[in-house]
Short mmCIF file of C-alpha atoms and ligand atoms in Angstrom, two decimals:
data_model
loop_
_atom_site.label_atom_id
_atom_site.label_comp_id
_atom_site.label_asym_id
_atom_site.label_seq_id
_atom_site.Cartn_x
_atom_site.Cartn_y
_atom_site.Cartn_z
CA ASN A 5 -0.04 -0.12 -0.14
CA LYS A 6 1.75 3.07 -1.13
CA GLN A 7 1.19 5.97 1.40
CA LEU A 8 2.34 9.84 1.23
CA LEU A 9 3.66 10.60 4.78
CA LEU A 10 4.50 13.84 6.32
CA LYS A 11 8.39 13.83 6.92
CA ASN A 12 8.78 17.35 8.94
CA TYR A 13 6.44 19.58 10.60
CA ALA A 14 6.34 22.55 7.84
CA LYS A 15 8.18 25.84 8.91
CA GLY A 16 6.81 28.61 6.63
CA LEU A 17 5.65 27.39 3.23
CA PRO A 18 5.50 23.54 3.00
CA ASN A 19 7.30 22.18 0.17
CA GLU A 20 7.98 18.75 -1.44
CA SER A 21 10.87 18.00 0.83
CA ASP A 22 8.45 17.98 3.72
CA PHE A 23 6.81 14.49 2.45
CA VAL A 24 7.89 11.12 1.54
CA VAL A 25 6.32 8.28 -0.24
CA LYS A 26 6.60 4.84 1.36
CA THR A 27 5.20 1.39 0.60
CA SER A 28 3.64 -0.69 3.54
CA THR A 29 1.92 -3.99 3.54
CA ILE A 30 -1.61 -4.11 4.73
CA LYS A 31 -4.33 -6.91 4.96
CA LEU A 32 -6.97 -5.68 2.42
CA GLU A 33 -9.80 -6.64 4.95
CA ILE A 34 -11.85 -5.34 7.62
CA PRO A 35 -10.87 -6.72 11.18
CA GLU A 36 -13.00 -9.18 12.87
CA GLY A 37 -15.46 -7.22 15.15
CA CYS A 38 -15.30 -3.76 13.28
CA ASP A 39 -18.79 -3.23 12.47
CA ASP A 40 -18.88 0.37 11.26
CA ALA A 41 -15.93 0.31 8.98
CA VAL A 42 -15.32 0.84 5.01
CA LEU A 43 -12.28 -0.54 3.01
CA VAL A 44 -11.66 1.88 0.17
CA LYS A 45 -9.66 2.18 -2.78
CA ASN A 46 -8.64 5.80 -3.36
CA ILE A 47 -9.29 7.11 -6.76
CA HIS A 48 -8.66 10.92 -6.36
CA LEU A 49 -7.12 13.01 -3.45
CA SER A 50 -7.77 16.75 -3.15
CA CYS A 51 -4.81 19.34 -2.73
CA ASP A 52 -6.41 21.89 -0.31
CA PRO A 53 -4.74 25.23 1.14
CA TYR A 54 -5.89 24.13 4.76
CA LEU A 55 -3.56 21.07 4.61
CA SER A 56 -0.64 23.47 4.89
CA LEU A 57 -1.90 24.42 8.52
CA PHE A 58 -2.33 20.71 9.49
CA MET A 59 1.34 20.34 8.40
CA LYS A 60 2.35 22.37 11.17
CA GLY A 61 0.61 19.92 13.55
CA GLY A 62 -2.84 21.86 14.06
CA HIS A 63 -6.19 20.47 13.75
CA PHE A 64 -9.57 21.95 12.63
CA SER A 65 -13.18 20.41 13.36
CA PHE A 66 -13.35 16.70 12.29
CA ILE A 67 -10.23 16.65 10.35
CA PRO A 68 -7.20 15.69 12.39
CA GLY A 69 -3.90 17.54 12.13
CA SER A 70 -1.10 15.58 10.19
CA VAL A 71 1.07 13.67 12.57
CA ARG A 72 4.95 13.21 11.48
CA LEU A 73 5.53 9.96 9.70
CA GLN A 74 1.95 9.13 9.50
CA PRO A 75 -0.13 9.49 6.11
CA ILE A 76 -1.94 12.80 5.21
CA VAL A 77 -5.61 12.72 5.92
CA GLY A 78 -7.81 14.82 3.43
CA TYR A 79 -10.55 14.99 0.90
CA GLY A 80 -10.76 12.72 -1.63
CA VAL A 81 -13.06 10.35 -4.08
CA SER A 82 -12.77 6.50 -3.28
CA LYS A 83 -14.53 3.18 -4.22
CA VAL A 84 -15.66 1.04 -1.14
CA ILE A 85 -14.36 -2.45 -1.86
CA ASP A 86 -15.75 -3.81 1.53
CA SER A 87 -17.92 -2.43 4.08
CA THR A 88 -19.39 -3.41 7.48
CA HIS A 89 -21.01 0.02 7.91
CA PRO A 90 -25.00 0.01 7.50
CA SER A 91 -24.80 2.95 5.15
CA PHE A 92 -22.25 1.76 2.42
CA ASN A 93 -22.04 -1.19 0.30
CA LYS A 94 -19.21 -2.76 -1.64
CA GLY A 95 -18.92 -1.08 -5.03
CA ASP A 96 -20.27 2.49 -3.96
CA ILE A 97 -18.28 5.44 -5.05
CA VAL A 98 -18.16 8.19 -2.14
CA TRP A 99 -16.30 11.48 -1.53
CA GLY A 100 -15.38 12.62 1.88
CA ILE A 101 -12.27 12.71 4.31
CA THR A 102 -9.89 9.61 3.40
CA ILE A 103 -6.16 9.07 3.83
CA TRP A 104 -3.27 9.72 0.98
CA GLU A 105 -2.83 6.22 0.15
CA GLU A 106 -3.88 3.49 -2.43
CA TYR A 107 -6.05 1.61 0.12
CA SER A 108 -7.57 2.83 3.41
CA LEU A 109 -9.46 1.40 6.27
CA ILE A 110 -12.09 4.01 7.55
CA LYS A 111 -13.47 3.28 10.86
CA SER A 112 -16.69 5.10 11.73
CA PRO A 113 -16.55 7.45 8.54
CA ARG A 114 -18.49 10.52 9.54
CA SER A 115 -17.96 12.62 6.43
CA PHE A 116 -18.27 10.28 3.45
CA TYR A 117 -21.13 11.10 0.86
CA LYS A 118 -22.21 8.55 -1.35
CA ILE A 119 -22.06 9.74 -5.08
CA GLN A 120 -25.24 9.12 -6.82
CA ASP A 121 -24.61 10.99 -10.08
CA THR A 122 -21.79 9.51 -12.29
CA ASP A 123 -22.48 11.10 -15.49
CA VAL A 124 -19.92 13.93 -14.63
CA PRO A 125 -16.29 13.44 -13.93
CA LEU A 126 -15.74 11.64 -10.54
CA SER A 127 -12.89 14.17 -10.04
CA TYR A 128 -15.52 16.94 -9.68
CA TYR A 129 -16.31 15.50 -6.25
CA THR A 130 -13.07 16.95 -4.96
CA GLY A 131 -14.12 20.22 -6.46
CA ILE A 132 -17.23 21.71 -7.81
CA LEU A 133 -19.44 18.80 -6.49
CA GLY A 134 -17.45 18.43 -3.36
CA MET A 135 -16.07 20.47 -0.49
CA PRO A 136 -14.98 23.65 -2.72
CA GLY A 137 -18.39 23.57 -4.26
CA MET A 138 -20.11 23.65 -1.12
CA THR A 139 -17.71 26.47 0.01
CA ALA A 140 -18.53 28.43 -2.88
CA TYR A 141 -22.19 27.88 -2.79
CA ALA A 142 -22.62 28.55 0.98
CA GLY A 143 -20.16 31.38 0.96
CA PHE A 144 -21.46 33.42 -2.12
CA TYR A 145 -25.36 32.78 -1.81
CA GLU A 146 -25.77 32.36 2.04
CA ILE A 147 -23.30 34.94 3.49
CA CYS A 148 -23.14 37.70 0.58
CA SER A 149 -26.94 37.54 -0.25
CA PRO A 150 -26.13 38.62 -3.95
CA LYS A 151 -28.47 40.80 -6.17
CA GLU A 152 -28.39 41.28 -9.91
CA GLY A 153 -26.45 44.05 -10.97
CA GLU A 154 -24.13 44.26 -8.10
CA THR A 155 -20.38 44.52 -8.25
CA VAL A 156 -18.49 41.27 -7.02
CA PHE A 157 -14.69 41.13 -6.55
CA ILE A 158 -12.98 37.66 -5.93
CA SER A 159 -9.35 36.98 -4.78
CA ALA A 160 -7.53 33.68 -5.75
CA ALA A 161 -10.11 33.63 -8.29
CA ALA A 162 -8.63 31.05 -10.72
CA GLY A 163 -8.45 28.53 -7.90
CA ALA A 164 -10.68 25.80 -6.71
CA VAL A 165 -13.39 27.83 -5.00
CA GLY A 166 -12.90 31.28 -6.75
CA GLN A 167 -13.55 30.11 -10.14
CA ILE A 168 -17.07 28.56 -9.08
CA VAL A 169 -17.98 31.82 -7.28
CA GLY A 170 -17.37 34.04 -10.30
CA GLN A 171 -19.32 31.94 -12.50
CA PHE A 172 -22.21 31.93 -10.05
CA ALA A 173 -22.07 35.56 -9.78
CA LYS A 174 -22.18 35.96 -13.56
CA LEU A 175 -25.26 33.60 -13.56
CA MET A 176 -26.93 35.91 -11.02
CA GLY A 177 -26.26 39.24 -13.47
CA CYS A 178 -23.40 40.57 -11.44
CA TYR A 179 -20.27 42.47 -12.66
CA VAL A 180 -17.38 40.35 -11.61
CA VAL A 181 -13.79 40.80 -11.35
CA GLY A 182 -11.12 38.57 -10.19
CA SER A 183 -7.33 38.66 -9.05
CA ALA A 184 -4.99 35.94 -9.57
CA GLY A 185 -1.20 35.49 -9.69
CA SER A 186 0.02 34.98 -13.22
CA LYS A 187 -0.92 35.99 -16.84
CA ASP A 188 -2.17 32.70 -17.58
CA LYS A 189 -4.73 32.55 -14.73
CA VAL A 190 -5.79 36.13 -15.65
CA ASP A 191 -6.38 34.87 -19.36
CA LEU A 192 -8.28 31.97 -18.14
CA LEU A 193 -10.63 34.24 -15.94
CA LYS A 194 -11.26 36.51 -18.88
CA ASN A 195 -11.39 34.21 -21.81
CA LYS A 196 -12.80 30.94 -20.51
CA LEU A 197 -14.59 31.58 -17.14
CA GLY A 198 -16.63 34.47 -18.16
CA PHE A 199 -15.19 37.15 -15.61
CA ASP A 200 -15.95 40.57 -16.89
CA ASP A 201 -12.23 41.64 -15.90
CA ALA A 202 -9.42 40.13 -13.88
CA PHE A 203 -5.80 41.28 -13.20
CA ASN A 204 -2.63 40.12 -11.76
CA TYR A 205 -2.15 41.18 -8.25
CA LYS A 206 1.59 40.55 -8.41
CA GLU A 207 1.99 43.53 -11.16
CA GLU A 208 0.17 46.21 -9.22
CA HIS A 209 2.12 48.38 -7.04
CA ASP A 210 -0.78 49.84 -5.48
CA LEU A 211 -3.66 47.37 -4.92
CA ASN A 212 -6.11 50.58 -3.86
CA SER A 213 -5.62 52.10 -7.22
CA ALA A 214 -5.91 48.85 -9.21
CA LEU A 215 -9.47 48.16 -7.55
CA LYS A 216 -10.33 51.82 -8.25
CA ARG A 217 -9.75 51.29 -12.08
CA TYR A 218 -12.00 48.00 -12.01
CA PHE A 219 -14.51 49.27 -9.54
CA PRO A 220 -14.87 53.16 -10.12
CA ASN A 221 -18.12 53.10 -8.21
CA GLY A 222 -17.05 50.59 -5.41
CA ILE A 223 -17.63 46.96 -4.57
CA ASP A 224 -20.86 45.41 -3.32
CA ILE A 225 -19.51 42.10 -2.55
CA TYR A 226 -16.03 40.83 -1.92
CA PHE A 227 -15.22 37.01 -1.75
CA GLU A 228 -12.31 36.89 0.46
CA ASN A 229 -9.75 34.03 0.06
CA VAL A 230 -6.29 35.80 0.54
CA GLY A 231 -6.38 38.24 3.42
CA GLY A 232 -3.45 40.76 3.90
CA LYS A 233 -2.81 43.53 1.85
CA MET A 234 -5.60 42.64 -0.64
CA LEU A 235 -8.33 42.80 2.32
CA ASP A 236 -6.99 46.22 3.37
CA ALA A 237 -7.17 47.77 -0.12
CA VAL A 238 -10.57 46.31 -0.61
CA LEU A 239 -11.99 47.84 2.47
CA LEU A 240 -11.25 51.25 1.14
CA ASN A 241 -13.01 50.31 -1.79
CA MET A 242 -16.26 48.62 -0.41
CA ARG A 243 -19.50 50.43 -1.07
CA LEU A 244 -22.07 51.22 1.63
CA ASN A 245 -23.83 48.28 3.07
CA GLY A 246 -21.23 45.85 1.18
CA ARG A 247 -20.70 42.33 2.07
CA ILE A 248 -17.56 40.30 2.71
CA SER A 249 -17.59 36.78 2.82
CA VAL A 250 -14.57 35.58 4.78
CA CYS A 251 -13.69 32.14 3.31
CA GLY A 252 -9.95 32.08 3.67
CA MET A 253 -6.77 34.18 4.21
CA ILE A 254 -4.27 31.92 2.23
CA SER A 255 -1.47 34.71 2.25
CA GLN A 256 -1.53 34.66 6.24
CA TYR A 257 -1.22 31.01 6.59
CA ASN A 258 2.52 30.30 5.94
CA ASN A 259 3.43 33.81 6.74
CA ASP A 260 5.49 34.05 9.96
CA ASN A 261 5.49 37.80 9.79
CA VAL A 262 1.74 38.69 9.30
CA GLU A 263 1.13 42.43 8.63
CA GLY A 264 -1.89 43.73 10.27
CA VAL A 265 -4.97 45.03 8.32
CA LYS A 266 -5.24 48.52 8.89
CA ASN A 267 -8.63 49.34 7.18
CA LEU A 268 -10.94 47.18 9.33
CA PHE A 269 -12.63 50.48 10.75
CA CYS A 270 -14.11 50.75 7.14
CA LEU A 271 -16.65 47.71 8.47
CA ALA A 272 -18.03 50.13 10.93
CA THR A 273 -18.14 53.40 8.56
CA LYS A 274 -19.61 51.71 5.62
CA GLN A 275 -21.88 49.16 7.51
CA ILE A 276 -20.11 46.54 5.67
CA CYS A 277 -21.31 42.94 6.93
CA MET A 278 -18.19 40.83 6.87
CA LYS A 279 -18.96 37.13 7.88
CA GLY A 280 -16.57 34.14 8.32
CA PHE A 281 -18.15 30.68 7.36
CA ALA A 282 -16.76 27.25 7.30
CA ASN A 283 -18.32 24.85 4.61
CA SER A 284 -18.85 22.11 7.40
CA PHE A 285 -21.76 23.99 8.78
CA TYR A 286 -23.52 24.03 5.50
CA TYR A 287 -23.73 20.47 4.52
CA HIS A 288 -27.70 20.32 5.17
CA LEU A 289 -27.93 22.40 1.99
CA TYR A 290 -25.83 19.99 -0.17
CA PRO A 291 -28.91 18.24 -1.91
CA LYS A 292 -30.07 21.70 -2.69
CA TYR A 293 -26.67 22.56 -4.30
CA LEU A 294 -26.56 19.50 -6.18
CA GLU A 295 -29.90 20.24 -7.70
CA MET A 296 -28.81 23.53 -8.62
CA VAL A 297 -25.38 22.81 -9.98
CA LEU A 298 -25.59 19.43 -11.82
CA PRO A 299 -27.84 20.90 -14.59
CA LEU A 300 -25.47 23.82 -15.09
CA ILE A 301 -22.48 21.31 -15.38
CA ARG A 302 -24.36 19.11 -17.85
CA GLU A 303 -25.79 21.79 -20.13
CA GLY A 304 -22.23 23.31 -20.12
CA LYS A 305 -23.29 26.71 -18.25
CA ILE A 306 -20.36 26.28 -15.73
CA THR A 307 -16.88 25.31 -16.55
CA TYR A 308 -14.73 23.66 -13.94
CA ILE A 309 -10.86 23.78 -14.31
CA GLU A 310 -8.81 20.90 -12.87
CA ASP A 311 -5.12 20.40 -12.57
CA ILE A 312 -4.33 16.91 -12.22
CA ALA A 313 -1.11 15.15 -11.19
CA GLU A 314 -0.80 11.41 -11.77
CA GLY A 315 0.22 8.71 -9.07
CA LEU A 316 0.92 9.09 -5.30
CA GLU A 317 4.68 9.45 -5.91
CA ASN A 318 3.80 12.88 -7.58
CA GLY A 319 1.85 13.92 -4.35
CA PRO A 320 4.62 15.95 -2.85
CA SER A 321 5.32 17.97 -5.90
CA ALA A 322 1.37 18.55 -6.25
CA LEU A 323 1.09 19.97 -2.79
CA GLY A 324 4.35 22.04 -3.23
CA GLU A 325 2.87 23.33 -6.27
CA LEU A 326 -0.53 24.19 -4.48
CA PHE A 327 1.14 26.20 -1.78
CA ALA A 328 3.32 27.83 -4.11
CA GLY A 329 0.32 29.12 -6.17
CA HIS A 330 1.39 27.25 -9.30
CA ASN A 331 -1.80 25.41 -9.40
CA ILE A 332 -4.28 26.56 -12.19
CA GLY A 333 -7.62 25.35 -11.12
CA LYS A 334 -8.50 22.43 -8.67
CA LYS A 335 -5.20 20.64 -7.70
CA ILE A 336 -6.02 16.87 -7.59
CA VAL A 337 -3.82 13.85 -7.34
CA THR A 338 -5.16 10.68 -9.11
CA VAL A 339 -4.11 7.47 -7.66
CA SER A 340 -6.13 4.97 -9.36
CA SER A 341 -8.90 4.80 -12.10
P1 LIG B 3 -6.74 27.45 -4.72
O1 LIG B 3 -7.26 26.37 -5.66
O2 LIG B 3 -7.44 28.68 -4.95
O3 LIG B 3 -5.12 27.32 -4.45
C1 LIG B 3 -4.65 28.21 -3.68
C2 LIG B 3 -4.22 29.66 -4.54
O4 LIG B 3 -4.05 30.69 -3.60
C3 LIG B 3 -2.92 29.53 -5.37
O5 LIG B 3 -3.03 29.05 -6.57
C4 LIG B 3 -2.63 31.01 -5.40
O6 LIG B 3 -3.18 31.54 -6.61
C5 LIG B 3 -3.23 31.80 -4.12
N1 LIG B 3 -2.11 32.04 -3.14
C6 LIG B 3 -1.31 31.30 -2.67
N2 LIG B 3 -0.48 32.04 -1.91
C7 LIG B 3 -1.04 33.33 -1.76
C8 LIG B 3 -0.57 34.61 -1.28
N3 LIG B 3 0.38 34.75 -0.37
N4 LIG B 3 -1.37 35.64 -1.44
C9 LIG B 3 -2.39 35.67 -2.45
N5 LIG B 3 -2.70 34.47 -2.96
C10 LIG B 3 -2.23 33.49 -2.63
O7 LIG B 3 -7.39 27.08 -3.16
P2 LIG B 3 -8.93 27.00 -3.01
O8 LIG B 3 -9.80 27.70 -3.92
O9 LIG B 3 -9.04 25.47 -2.47
O10 LIG B 3 -9.02 27.79 -1.40
C11 LIG B 3 -9.19 29.12 -1.54
C12 LIG B 3 -9.37 29.94 -0.19
O11 LIG B 3 -10.51 29.29 0.52
C13 LIG B 3 -8.25 29.51 0.66
O12 LIG B 3 -7.99 30.63 1.61
C14 LIG B 3 -8.75 28.31 1.68
O13 LIG B 3 -8.01 28.14 2.88
C15 LIG B 3 -10.33 28.79 1.83
N6 LIG B 3 -11.08 27.83 1.96
C16 LIG B 3 -12.22 28.02 2.82
C17 LIG B 3 -13.14 27.06 3.29
C18 LIG B 3 -14.14 27.45 4.27
O14 LIG B 3 -15.02 26.40 4.60
N7 LIG B 3 -14.34 28.54 4.71
C19 LIG B 3 -13.32 25.85 2.32
C20 LIG B 3 -12.21 25.64 1.36
C21 LIG B 3 -11.23 26.66 1.12
P3 LIG B 3 -2.71 33.01 -7.21
O15 LIG B 3 -1.43 32.56 -8.39
O16 LIG B 3 -3.71 33.64 -7.57
O17 LIG B 3 -1.82 33.65 -6.13
#
């Protein structure tokens, strides 16, 4: 059983050398007396920014922190090859929290969702039909209460979550601008994902004047993925009664010298509602989300960009690329077909 282990607790930005791929032997069976376990063959593993926090030994809600010399735990798509759990049967395809290895024994799975719709790529259940999709759905519709004609700005817009939020906002009839860290990503946003405009934040010396260029009358909704200097500049450009959905602040996760946000006071003067959220609190809406998004995918009204690495041995470089921002779209490691 090939596994991807955490070699070192990461200091600063985790990179390839913090991981090691090892092969271990396991019995491909559920131990005697274990009556709520599933044995799965992993198909796709999801590269997510929060993993960098866990690689420092932290933990969050139901996902445990990564432990040195233990395999990484995270979201994936898997096939059930044996089960003693009443809700899962041999042959089911599931998505949820699994382990970065070829085969995993999951005892008392609390976050597995059985996949019913298989006419779309299964890898989408690490992205638009999985956790990032639910994040975009809850963070945009539930937190931002968008209205037709409003102006929307999204940071890390070419990533797993941002690309969905932008397309939802366009379908709603909003004016949508995204920021991203390379020319290729900016081109993708403008030419393939239907954003009204996009800019490379790394080429802007003054983010405040860049935002004024794209939003001369201000921003109604900011979907926050990066934090730091971008949030500070956005606050100056928010309109009265604007809404900020605080989804993530990736610029702060691996930054040991975090710079403070200076413009938080704008929350008060402009009556901006800035609300944080975690996708895990919104799963009661998952059936409603699938009802909305599956027809959009099938009719080609929404595009989902993936950046796929093949084989568990390429797991370290895939995670390294994600943390360095080199992924274009949802980063996935495919382990089997
Ligand atoms: P992405 O697929 O967008 O990958 C991360 C991207 O972030 C990189 O490609 C890079 O793009 C950008 N980035 C990396 N470092 C920095 C930096 N220092 N400053 C600015 N941008 C940076 O990831 P996701 O779409 O999966 O996640 C987006 C955000 O949403 C993250 O903050 C994540 O933690 C959060 N999140 C929150 C959830 C919730 O429940 N609240 C659930 C899931 C994700 P670029 O080239 O544009 O810089």
